[in-house]
Structures are given as structure tokens and as C-alpha cells.
Short mmCIF file of C-alpha atoms in Angstrom, two decimals:
data_model
loop_
_atom_site.label_atom_id
_atom_site.label_comp_id
_atom_site.label_asym_id
_atom_site.label_seq_id
_atom_site.Cartn_x
_atom_site.Cartn_y
_atom_site.Cartn_z
CA UNK A 1 0.00 0.01 -0.08
CA UNK A 2 1.50 3.36 -1.07
CA UNK A 3 -0.20 6.07 1.05
CA UNK A 4 0.81 8.92 -1.36
CA UNK A 5 -0.65 7.08 -4.28
CA UNK A 6 -3.84 6.36 -2.32
CA UNK A 7 -4.24 10.02 -1.55
CA UNK A 8 -3.55 11.01 -5.22
CA UNK A 9 -6.16 8.53 -6.26
CA UNK A 10 -8.78 9.56 -3.72
CA UNK A 11 -8.34 13.30 -3.68
CA UNK A 12 -7.01 14.22 -7.17
CA UNK A 13 -8.48 11.68 -9.59
CA UNK A 14 -11.59 10.43 -7.84
CA UNK A 15 -13.73 13.53 -7.51
CA UNK A 16 -13.67 14.33 -11.26
CA UNK A 17 -14.12 10.69 -12.21
CA UNK A 18 -17.10 10.30 -9.83
CA UNK A 19 -18.61 13.49 -11.19
CA UNK A 20 -18.38 12.33 -14.80
CA UNK A 21 -19.63 8.93 -13.73
CA UNK A 22 -22.69 10.38 -11.99
CA UNK A 23 -23.40 12.80 -14.87
CA UNK A 24 -23.26 9.90 -17.36
CA UNK A 25 -25.50 7.77 -15.36
CA UNK A 26 -28.00 10.55 -14.69
CA UNK A 27 -28.29 11.55 -18.44
CA UNK A 28 -28.52 7.94 -19.60
CA UNK A 29 -31.23 6.96 -17.07
CA UNK A 30 -33.26 10.19 -17.73
CA UNK A 31 -33.07 9.60 -21.48
CA UNK A 32 -33.87 5.89 -21.03
CA UNK A 33 -36.97 6.87 -18.99
CA UNK A 34 -38.05 9.50 -21.48
CA UNK A 35 -37.85 6.99 -24.26
CA UNK A 36 -39.11 3.81 -22.65
CA UNK A 37 -42.05 4.93 -20.47
CA UNK A 38 -44.09 6.45 -23.40
CA UNK A 39 -43.07 3.45 -25.43
CA UNK A 40 -44.47 1.15 -22.88
CA UNK A 41 -47.60 3.25 -22.59
CA UNK A 42 -48.16 3.20 -26.35
CA UNK A 43 -47.63 -0.54 -26.46
CA UNK A 44 -50.29 -1.21 -23.92
CA UNK A 45 -52.94 0.92 -25.72
CA UNK A 46 -55.65 -1.28 -27.33
CA UNK A 47 -54.54 -0.20 -30.84
CA UNK A 48 -50.96 -1.40 -30.47
CA UNK A 49 -51.53 -4.14 -27.95
CA UNK A 50 -50.71 -6.94 -30.23
CA UNK A 51 -47.30 -5.53 -30.81
CA UNK A 52 -46.63 -5.42 -27.09
CA UNK A 53 -45.86 -9.01 -26.85
CA UNK A 54 -43.51 -9.01 -29.75
CA UNK A 55 -41.57 -5.92 -28.51
CA UNK A 56 -41.34 -7.53 -25.01
CA UNK A 57 -39.78 -10.59 -26.51
CA UNK A 58 -37.26 -8.57 -28.51
CA UNK A 59 -36.44 -6.57 -25.47
CA UNK A 60 -36.02 -9.73 -23.44
CA UNK A 61 -33.62 -11.00 -26.04
CA UNK A 62 -31.66 -7.77 -26.14
CA UNK A 63 -31.37 -7.85 -22.40
CA UNK A 64 -29.26 -10.98 -22.65
CA UNK A 65 -26.60 -9.17 -24.71
CA UNK A 66 -23.71 -8.45 -22.26
CA UNK A 67 -22.80 -4.85 -21.53
CA UNK A 68 -19.27 -5.12 -22.75
CA UNK A 69 -20.55 -6.17 -26.17
CA UNK A 70 -22.88 -3.16 -26.41
CA UNK A 71 -20.13 -0.75 -25.26
CA UNK A 72 -17.78 -2.32 -27.76
CA UNK A 73 -20.24 -2.07 -30.56
CA UNK A 74 -20.85 1.60 -29.88
CA UNK A 75 -17.27 2.56 -30.52
CA UNK A 76 -16.97 1.54 -34.29
CA UNK A 77 -20.36 3.17 -34.88
CA UNK A 78 -20.04 6.38 -33.00
CA UNK A 79 -16.37 6.77 -32.16
CA UNK A 80 -14.65 7.41 -28.88
CA UNK A 81 -15.74 9.68 -25.99
CA UNK A 82 -18.66 10.41 -23.69
CA UNK A 83 -21.30 10.55 -26.44
CA UNK A 84 -21.05 6.93 -27.62
CA UNK A 85 -20.88 5.92 -23.97
CA UNK A 86 -24.12 7.48 -23.25
CA UNK A 87 -25.74 6.01 -26.30
CA UNK A 88 -24.58 2.53 -25.16
CA UNK A 89 -25.78 3.16 -21.72
CA UNK A 90 -29.21 4.27 -22.88
CA UNK A 91 -29.59 1.19 -24.97
CA UNK A 92 -28.71 -0.90 -21.93
CA UNK A 93 -31.02 1.18 -19.64
CA UNK A 94 -33.98 1.14 -21.88
CA UNK A 95 -34.86 -2.51 -21.55
CA UNK A 96 -35.79 -3.00 -17.90
CA UNK A 97 -37.85 0.20 -17.79
CA UNK A 98 -39.86 -0.56 -20.92
CA UNK A 99 -40.36 -4.07 -19.77
CA UNK A 100 -41.61 -3.09 -16.36
CA UNK A 101 -43.76 -0.25 -17.76
CA UNK A 102 -45.50 -2.75 -19.95
CA UNK A 103 -45.76 -5.37 -17.17
CA UNK A 104 -46.99 -2.80 -14.72
CA UNK A 105 -49.68 -1.39 -17.03
CA UNK A 106 -50.80 -4.86 -18.00
CA UNK A 107 -50.98 -5.75 -14.30
CA UNK A 108 -53.58 -3.00 -13.49
CA UNK A 109 -56.75 -4.67 -12.47
CA UNK A 110 -59.34 -4.59 -15.36
CA UNK A 111 -62.11 -4.04 -12.87
CA UNK A 112 -60.47 -0.72 -11.64
CA UNK A 113 -60.21 0.52 -15.21
CA UNK A 114 -63.86 -0.44 -15.84
CA UNK A 115 -64.90 1.35 -12.68
CA UNK A 116 -63.03 4.48 -13.88
CA UNK A 117 -64.69 4.20 -17.29
CA UNK A 118 -68.06 3.83 -15.55
CA UNK A 119 -67.43 7.06 -13.65
CA UNK A 120 -67.11 8.75 -16.97
CA UNK A 121 -63.35 9.25 -17.12
CA UNK A 122 -61.95 9.68 -20.65
CA UNK A 123 -59.11 7.35 -21.74
CA UNK A 124 -56.42 9.90 -21.06
CA UNK A 125 -57.66 10.56 -17.57
CA UNK A 126 -57.74 6.87 -16.86
CA UNK A 127 -54.19 6.64 -17.96
CA UNK A 128 -52.93 9.45 -15.81
CA UNK A 129 -54.98 9.01 -12.78
CA UNK A 130 -55.51 5.38 -12.53
CA UNK A 131 -53.20 3.26 -14.54
CA UNK A 132 -49.93 5.06 -14.19
CA UNK A 133 -50.18 5.63 -10.43
CA UNK A 134 -51.08 2.01 -9.96
CA UNK A 135 -48.19 0.78 -12.17
CA UNK A 136 -45.69 3.30 -10.66
CA UNK A 137 -44.11 1.01 -8.15
CA UNK A 138 -43.25 -1.58 -10.86
CA UNK A 139 -42.08 1.11 -13.28
CA UNK A 140 -39.87 2.44 -10.40
CA UNK A 141 -38.50 -1.02 -9.80
CA UNK A 142 -37.56 -1.09 -13.48
CA UNK A 143 -35.80 2.27 -13.18
CA UNK A 144 -33.89 0.95 -10.21
CA UNK A 145 -32.73 -2.12 -12.05
CA UNK A 146 -31.74 0.06 -14.97
CA UNK A 147 -29.82 2.62 -12.84
CA UNK A 148 -27.74 -0.10 -11.15
CA UNK A 149 -27.04 -1.66 -14.48
CA UNK A 150 -26.03 1.64 -16.02
CA UNK A 151 -23.56 2.33 -13.22
CA UNK A 152 -22.06 -1.12 -13.82
CA UNK A 153 -21.80 -0.81 -17.45
CA UNK A 154 -20.63 2.79 -17.09
CA UNK A 155 -17.35 1.55 -15.54
CA UNK A 156 -16.59 -0.14 -18.82
CA UNK A 157 -16.99 3.12 -20.57
CA UNK A 158 -13.32 4.09 -19.65
CA UNK A 159 -12.33 1.59 -22.45
CA UNK A 160 -13.95 3.63 -25.18
CA UNK A 161 -12.82 6.93 -23.67
CA UNK A 162 -15.95 7.79 -21.73
CA UNK A 163 -14.13 8.52 -18.49
CA UNK A 164 -15.68 7.93 -15.23
CA UNK A 165 -14.64 5.59 -12.41
CA UNK A 166 -13.53 2.97 -14.92
CA UNK A 167 -10.59 5.31 -15.60
CA UNK A 168 -9.18 4.75 -12.18
CA UNK A 169 -9.67 1.05 -12.49
CA UNK A 170 -8.11 1.00 -15.93
CA UNK A 171 -4.98 2.90 -14.54
CA UNK A 172 -4.96 0.58 -11.57
CA UNK A 173 -5.01 -2.52 -13.76
CA UNK A 174 -2.41 -1.21 -16.26
CA UNK A 175 0.10 0.08 -13.69
CA UNK A 176 -0.91 -2.60 -11.14
CA UNK A 177 -1.60 0.06 -8.48
CA UNK A 178 -3.95 -1.55 -6.11
CA UNK A 179 -4.58 1.81 -4.47
CA UNK A 180 -6.30 3.07 -7.73
CA UNK A 181 -8.16 -0.20 -8.03
CA UNK A 182 -9.53 0.06 -4.56
CA UNK A 183 -10.54 3.65 -4.86
CA UNK A 184 -12.19 3.29 -8.30
CA UNK A 185 -13.90 0.00 -7.58
CA UNK A 186 -14.92 0.97 -4.08
CA UNK A 187 -16.60 4.16 -5.27
CA UNK A 188 -18.32 2.34 -8.06
CA UNK A 189 -19.72 -0.06 -5.66
CA UNK A 190 -20.78 2.60 -3.17
CA UNK A 191 -22.47 4.59 -5.97
CA UNK A 192 -24.39 1.52 -7.18
CA UNK A 193 -25.52 0.50 -3.83
CA UNK A 194 -26.45 4.07 -2.75
CA UNK A 195 -28.59 4.46 -5.89
CA UNK A 196 -30.21 1.10 -5.43
CA UNK A 197 -31.05 1.92 -1.78
CA UNK A 198 -32.32 5.35 -2.60
CA UNK A 199 -34.59 4.13 -5.35
CA UNK A 200 -35.71 1.23 -3.21
CA UNK A 201 -36.82 3.73 -0.53
CA UNK A 202 -38.59 5.86 -3.14
CA UNK A 203 -40.34 2.72 -4.34
CA UNK A 204 -41.48 1.93 -0.82
CA UNK A 205 -42.80 5.39 -0.28
CA UNK A 206 -44.59 5.57 -3.54
CA UNK A 207 -46.38 2.23 -3.29
CA UNK A 208 -50.01 2.88 -2.17
CA UNK A 209 -50.89 1.12 1.12
CA UNK A 210 -52.73 -2.04 0.51
CA UNK A 211 -50.92 -2.96 -2.71
CA UNK A 212 -47.23 -3.36 -1.53
CA UNK A 213 -45.61 -5.56 -4.02
CA UNK A 214 -44.48 -9.10 -3.20
CA UNK B 1 -16.44 -8.51 -46.09
CA UNK B 2 -13.58 -7.79 -43.70
CA UNK B 3 -15.57 -8.99 -40.72
CA UNK B 4 -16.04 -12.53 -42.13
CA UNK B 5 -12.43 -12.67 -43.35
CA UNK B 6 -11.23 -11.79 -39.79
CA UNK B 7 -13.07 -14.71 -38.46
CA UNK B 8 -11.82 -17.06 -41.24
CA UNK B 9 -8.22 -15.94 -40.64
CA UNK B 10 -8.40 -16.40 -36.90
CA UNK B 11 -10.36 -19.53 -36.39
CA UNK B 12 -7.78 -21.29 -34.18
CA UNK B 13 -7.51 -18.20 -31.90
CA UNK B 14 -11.25 -17.76 -31.62
CA UNK B 15 -11.63 -21.44 -30.81
CA UNK B 16 -8.97 -21.18 -28.13
CA UNK B 17 -10.73 -18.09 -26.56
CA UNK B 18 -14.13 -19.86 -26.79
CA UNK B 19 -12.77 -22.91 -25.03
CA UNK B 20 -11.25 -20.75 -22.26
CA UNK B 21 -14.48 -18.82 -21.99
CA UNK B 22 -16.71 -21.80 -21.53
CA UNK B 23 -14.35 -23.61 -19.22
CA UNK B 24 -14.52 -20.42 -16.92
CA UNK B 25 -18.31 -20.29 -17.19
CA UNK B 26 -18.68 -24.04 -16.56
CA UNK B 27 -16.56 -23.99 -13.40
CA UNK B 28 -18.26 -20.79 -12.13
CA UNK B 29 -21.74 -22.24 -12.71
CA UNK B 30 -20.79 -25.58 -11.08
CA UNK B 31 -19.27 -24.00 -8.01
CA UNK B 32 -22.25 -21.68 -7.70
CA UNK B 33 -24.74 -24.47 -7.91
CA UNK B 34 -22.91 -26.52 -5.24
CA UNK B 35 -22.59 -23.57 -2.94
CA UNK B 36 -25.78 -21.59 -3.44
CA UNK B 37 -28.52 -24.17 -3.92
CA UNK B 38 -27.96 -25.56 -0.33
CA UNK B 39 -27.83 -22.05 1.04
CA UNK B 40 -31.19 -21.29 -0.73
CA UNK B 41 -32.66 -24.41 0.79
CA UNK B 42 -31.17 -23.68 4.19
CA UNK B 43 -32.57 -20.16 4.57
CA UNK B 44 -36.07 -21.34 4.07
CA UNK B 45 -35.95 -22.46 7.74
CA UNK B 46 -35.40 -19.02 9.14
CA UNK B 47 -37.05 -15.82 8.00
CA UNK B 48 -34.43 -13.75 9.80
CA UNK B 49 -31.43 -15.40 8.01
CA UNK B 50 -33.33 -15.31 4.73
CA UNK B 51 -33.51 -11.56 4.85
CA UNK B 52 -29.89 -11.20 5.79
CA UNK B 53 -28.65 -13.58 3.17
CA UNK B 54 -30.88 -12.09 0.41
CA UNK B 55 -29.80 -8.57 1.46
CA UNK B 56 -26.12 -9.50 1.10
CA UNK B 57 -26.85 -11.15 -2.30
CA UNK B 58 -28.69 -8.09 -3.53
CA UNK B 59 -25.85 -5.75 -2.41
CA UNK B 60 -23.21 -7.86 -4.12
CA UNK B 61 -25.25 -7.92 -7.35
CA UNK B 62 -25.26 -4.18 -7.39
CA UNK B 63 -21.49 -3.91 -7.47
CA UNK B 64 -20.25 -3.16 -11.00
CA UNK B 65 -18.64 -6.19 -12.46
CA UNK B 66 -15.36 -4.43 -13.37
CA UNK B 67 -15.21 -3.12 -9.81
CA UNK B 68 -15.72 -6.52 -8.28
CA UNK B 69 -12.99 -8.03 -10.49
CA UNK B 70 -10.68 -5.10 -9.60
CA UNK B 71 -11.24 -5.61 -5.90
CA UNK B 72 -10.58 -9.40 -6.08
CA UNK B 73 -7.25 -8.63 -7.84
CA UNK B 74 -6.10 -6.67 -4.87
CA UNK B 75 -6.63 -9.62 -2.45
CA UNK B 76 -3.23 -11.28 -2.09
CA UNK B 77 -4.48 -14.87 -2.18
CA UNK B 78 -6.42 -14.30 -5.44
CA UNK B 79 -4.36 -11.98 -7.62
CA UNK B 80 -4.65 -11.76 -11.35
CA UNK B 81 -6.12 -14.63 -13.18
CA UNK B 82 -8.63 -17.35 -12.95
CA UNK B 83 -9.12 -17.56 -9.14
CA UNK B 84 -10.22 -13.98 -8.92
CA UNK B 85 -12.56 -14.43 -11.89
CA UNK B 86 -14.09 -17.42 -10.43
CA UNK B 87 -14.73 -15.91 -7.01
CA UNK B 88 -16.31 -12.83 -8.63
CA UNK B 89 -18.56 -14.80 -10.82
CA UNK B 90 -19.69 -17.13 -8.10
CA UNK B 91 -20.53 -14.07 -5.92
CA UNK B 92 -22.52 -12.60 -8.70
CA UNK B 93 -24.41 -15.88 -9.12
CA UNK B 94 -25.48 -15.78 -5.47
CA UNK B 95 -28.37 -13.35 -6.25
CA UNK B 96 -30.30 -15.25 -8.88
CA UNK B 97 -29.58 -18.74 -7.49
CA UNK B 98 -30.15 -18.19 -3.83
CA UNK B 99 -33.28 -16.04 -4.52
CA UNK B 100 -34.82 -18.46 -6.92
CA UNK B 101 -34.18 -21.58 -4.82
CA UNK B 102 -35.46 -19.82 -1.76
CA UNK B 103 -38.67 -18.56 -3.54
CA UNK B 104 -39.20 -21.91 -5.26
CA UNK B 105 -39.07 -23.89 -2.19
CA UNK B 106 -40.95 -21.30 -0.10
CA UNK B 107 -44.03 -21.02 -2.44
CA UNK B 108 -44.64 -24.82 -2.36
CA UNK B 109 -48.31 -25.28 -1.29
CA UNK B 110 -48.50 -25.64 2.47
CA UNK B 111 -51.26 -28.19 2.24
CA UNK B 112 -49.08 -30.46 0.05
CA UNK B 113 -46.47 -30.35 2.73
CA UNK B 114 -49.03 -31.06 5.43
CA UNK B 115 -50.35 -33.99 3.45
CA UNK B 116 -46.82 -35.39 3.12
CA UNK B 117 -46.26 -34.95 6.87
CA UNK B 118 -49.51 -36.63 7.52
CA UNK B 119 -48.34 -39.56 5.53
CA UNK B 120 -45.38 -39.87 7.84
CA UNK B 121 -42.64 -38.31 5.69
CA UNK B 122 -39.78 -36.78 7.64
CA UNK B 123 -38.11 -33.34 6.81
CA UNK B 124 -35.55 -34.76 4.41
CA UNK B 125 -37.98 -36.82 2.38
CA UNK B 126 -40.34 -33.89 2.17
CA UNK B 127 -37.57 -31.75 0.92
CA UNK B 128 -36.23 -34.25 -1.59
CA UNK B 129 -39.47 -35.70 -2.77
CA UNK B 130 -41.96 -32.85 -2.59
CA UNK B 131 -40.37 -29.37 -2.24
CA UNK B 132 -37.47 -29.62 -4.55
CA UNK B 133 -39.28 -31.28 -7.46
CA UNK B 134 -42.06 -28.69 -7.18
CA UNK B 135 -39.56 -25.98 -7.05
CA UNK B 136 -37.71 -27.13 -10.14
CA UNK B 137 -39.19 -24.61 -12.52
CA UNK B 138 -38.28 -21.63 -10.39
CA UNK B 139 -34.89 -23.00 -9.65
CA UNK B 140 -34.25 -23.70 -13.33
CA UNK B 141 -35.29 -20.09 -14.23
CA UNK B 142 -32.60 -18.91 -11.78
CA UNK B 143 -30.12 -21.32 -13.33
CA UNK B 144 -30.88 -19.90 -16.76
CA UNK B 145 -30.32 -16.36 -15.69
CA UNK B 146 -27.05 -17.38 -13.90
CA UNK B 147 -25.69 -19.06 -17.01
CA UNK B 148 -26.50 -16.31 -19.37
CA UNK B 149 -25.31 -13.63 -16.96
CA UNK B 150 -22.10 -15.41 -16.13
CA UNK B 151 -21.28 -15.86 -19.79
CA UNK B 152 -21.62 -12.15 -20.29
CA UNK B 153 -19.66 -11.08 -17.31
CA UNK B 154 -16.94 -13.66 -17.91
CA UNK B 155 -16.02 -11.63 -20.96
CA UNK B 156 -14.98 -8.73 -18.62
CA UNK B 157 -12.63 -11.07 -16.77
CA UNK B 158 -10.33 -10.60 -19.79
CA UNK B 159 -9.16 -7.44 -18.14
CA UNK B 160 -7.79 -9.36 -15.15
CA UNK B 161 -5.94 -11.83 -17.27
CA UNK B 162 -8.41 -14.34 -18.60
CA UNK B 163 -7.74 -15.27 -22.23
CA UNK B 164 -11.33 -15.52 -23.40
CA UNK B 165 -13.69 -14.01 -25.92
CA UNK B 166 -13.60 -10.58 -24.17
CA UNK B 167 -9.97 -10.50 -25.24
CA UNK B 168 -11.13 -9.91 -28.83
CA UNK B 169 -12.79 -6.73 -27.55
CA UNK B 170 -10.13 -5.59 -25.31
CA UNK B 171 -7.25 -6.12 -27.84
CA UNK B 172 -9.34 -4.77 -30.65
CA UNK B 173 -9.81 -1.55 -28.60
CA UNK B 174 -6.20 -1.14 -27.83
CA UNK B 175 -5.22 -1.90 -31.40
CA UNK B 176 -8.06 0.13 -32.80
CA UNK B 177 -8.96 -2.95 -34.96
CA UNK B 178 -12.63 -2.46 -35.77
CA UNK B 179 -13.08 -5.92 -37.30
CA UNK B 180 -11.76 -7.55 -34.09
CA UNK B 181 -14.05 -5.38 -31.77
CA UNK B 182 -17.21 -6.02 -33.89
CA UNK B 183 -16.66 -9.67 -34.35
CA UNK B 184 -15.82 -10.08 -30.62
CA UNK B 185 -18.93 -8.16 -29.62
CA UNK B 186 -21.22 -9.93 -32.05
CA UNK B 187 -19.87 -13.37 -31.05
CA UNK B 188 -20.47 -12.67 -27.36
CA UNK B 189 -23.95 -11.32 -28.00
CA UNK B 190 -24.79 -14.22 -30.24
CA UNK B 191 -23.55 -16.71 -27.61
CA UNK B 192 -25.59 -15.08 -24.89
CA UNK B 193 -28.82 -15.05 -27.02
CA UNK B 194 -28.23 -18.63 -28.19
CA UNK B 195 -27.74 -19.90 -24.61
CA UNK B 196 -30.80 -18.04 -23.34
CA UNK B 197 -32.95 -19.38 -26.12
CA UNK B 198 -31.76 -22.98 -25.59
CA UNK B 199 -32.25 -22.92 -21.99
CA UNK B 200 -35.57 -21.31 -22.43
CA UNK B 201 -36.67 -24.07 -24.68
CA UNK B 202 -35.29 -26.65 -22.13
CA UNK B 203 -37.15 -24.82 -19.38
CA UNK B 204 -40.45 -25.34 -21.25
CA UNK B 205 -39.68 -29.04 -21.69
CA UNK B 206 -38.78 -29.94 -18.18
CA UNK B 207 -41.56 -27.99 -16.43
CA UNK B 208 -44.86 -29.70 -16.00
CA UNK B 209 -47.67 -28.03 -17.75
CA UNK B 210 -49.50 -26.99 -14.60
CA UNK B 211 -46.41 -25.43 -13.18
CA UNK B 212 -45.39 -22.93 -15.82
CA UNK B 213 -43.96 -19.74 -14.19
CA UNK B 214 -43.21 -16.35 -15.54
CA UNK B 215 -39.49 -15.40 -15.44
CA UNK B 216 -38.95 -12.78 -12.73
CA UNK B 217 -37.40 -9.55 -13.59
#
């Protein structure tokens, strides 16, 4: 253990790397939510319902593609840097959210929707005031899965020049400096776990009493 | 087509990497099964321990794979190479395997167990002849997730010294060899999808009709 190197990693390299990492995760997750929640909503409307199953299967299949492969494929197509990284992360993050949005909206009790219809609510109002709130815990669970996943794949971004905490790990592995490895890997783990816990808490708060999942 | 030519020119190398890849995956999955299935069964006996163990498994699962590999490397006994890769992969497999075994055994209908007990079966026989067979579909779903996930993460182990399919990507990136990167990525993606599809078909086969379950998310 070299104390100077440890300090260098923690105080000089880590803050910027962590900031880049958080930024990249935030942008990717927000973009993924903006794309996949509306997609999930559209696919559960009666008009497009029959495509829902197909899209779900395609998404399931894409989900099995490892993160390293997607990051690697982004490079030849989009070049090096933060932009291709974010595109790769968005592609990775899309799937759990879209899948959970579709599953959550399918899972809303048909009786509840019928009751809302009977009360004279138009389709739009049913969606915003009945379906989405009831599906929200499941959608949030998808966002949580996606966020943790994006943090994880984000560490691989260093290999295509995306920066972030992967940079520290990369330096550590190349120079065989365990201090850099510990700082980079530790912060990555802490970031992922903290995000997971925070979103789990939000999920717990947002679940209406009487329909807590599981 | 440069991409196809690259594969044609490097068939021995790719075969060697594939072999190394699958031997790592095979060992990781075997060790995980031996280790985590009993744990999953054991924690069905105590709610308190179940919560603790599943909490640990969830936390480990959150850790980015590159980070976990990197941490393993710094542990003196493990170092660079296969041992670190195996430990990390087995730790990752804890979440899907333990959770699915636990859930599978736990959701077996209470009245079935009661009937077995009424027939004079003891704990072990109930476990072997009733609970585990009925839990097979859920356990197999966990197994499928584990295999596909391990295959994917194993590629990242190339950065801690494994010579496997991930090497095509990592070397391609350092040499800026686009054919190598694309072929490596597509190969890994293809293997993951193929494995998942095959295991999915198998899952349908071995699960009794009345017991079909949806794959958890």
C-alpha cells in the first residue's frame, strides 16, 4: 500500500471521475426513462396491444446481450468519448424500464379501469389518474434495475474513452496500482449500492398502502 | 467482407478463446450450484437469515462487475487470473440462484407439505420428494439467468488476465482494430442469446404443464 498514491487517487483523480460517472448515469437514465415509459404506454394501448408481446420478447432478447458487447459495438459506430458511451448506456437502460412499464400497465386490474370508465373518465384521464399511479411501483422497480445496471456498464466506458470511475480502475490494472483499483472499484460499488437503496426507498414510499408488491 | 475474413483468418485463436471462456463459465456455474443451492434451501428455515442472506446477495449484485473483478485482484491470495474471476462470478451468481431456490421452495403449497407430513414423511424426504421437485421450474429459471449472466460477465474477466472472448474486444480496442471489436462483440452477443434461447426451450420441456412460471425480472 502506497499512502501517497492512495491520496492521489482519492483526492485528485476520484472527484472528477465520480462527477463524470454520476453525470453519465443521470443523463442515460433520464433519456432511457423519457424513451421507454412512453413506449411502454403506447404498446399497452388497445390499438398497439398486439405488438406489445413482440416488443417484449425482442427486449428480453436484447437484455441478454452483455454490457461489454454493447459498449464495444458503440465504438466503431459512434467513435470514442462520452457521447457513444451515453448511447450505449441508454440502450442498456431502456430494456428494464420498458419491460416493467408494460408489465405494470398490464397488471392493473381490469375492474379498476372499468370502474373508472363507468365514472365517466376519458381514456387519457384513466391513464394518468388510474393506470400510471397503480403501475408506478413496478415502473420504479424497472428504473432501479436500470440505474444499477447503467452504473455497472458505465465503468466499462473508460475503455472507449468515456471517462468515469472506470478510468481509475483502468489505470490501476495497467500500472498494477492496487490503491487506484480500491478507490475506483470502491466508489463504483458505493455509488451503485447507494442508488439502489435510494430508489428502493422511493419505491417503498410511492407504493400505495394495501398494494405493496410481493 | 472484412468481418467475415477476420473470423476465417483467426479460427484457431477464436476457438481457443471460446474454449477458455466456456471452461471459466462451466466452473463458475458448477461451483455456484454446489454452493448456493444448499444455502437457498437452508434459509427457508429461518425468516431472519433469509432476509440477511438475500440482502447480502442483492448488495453484491449491485456492485459493477469491473469493480468486483478489480477488488478481487487486490486480495493477495487471489491476484490476477482465474481464481479472482471465479470468485467474482460465483459471488454474482448468489443473487439469482439463492433467491430463486428460496422462492421456489418457499412457495410450495402448504397443504401439500401437510399432506406429506400426515403420510409420515420426515423433513428430508419432504424436501427431496416434494419441495425440490415442485420448485424445479423456479430453480431452473434462476439457473438460466445465472448461466447467461455469467457468460456475459466472464468476458469482462479478460481485463484481469483471462484469455477468453472478451480478449477480442479488449485487444481490438487497444489496437483500434474495428473488425476484431465488432466480431468479438457480435460473437459474445450471439452466444448469450443462443444460450438463453436454448435454456428457455429446455425450461419449457422440463416444467410440468400445470407449473409454468413467468420469468422474474
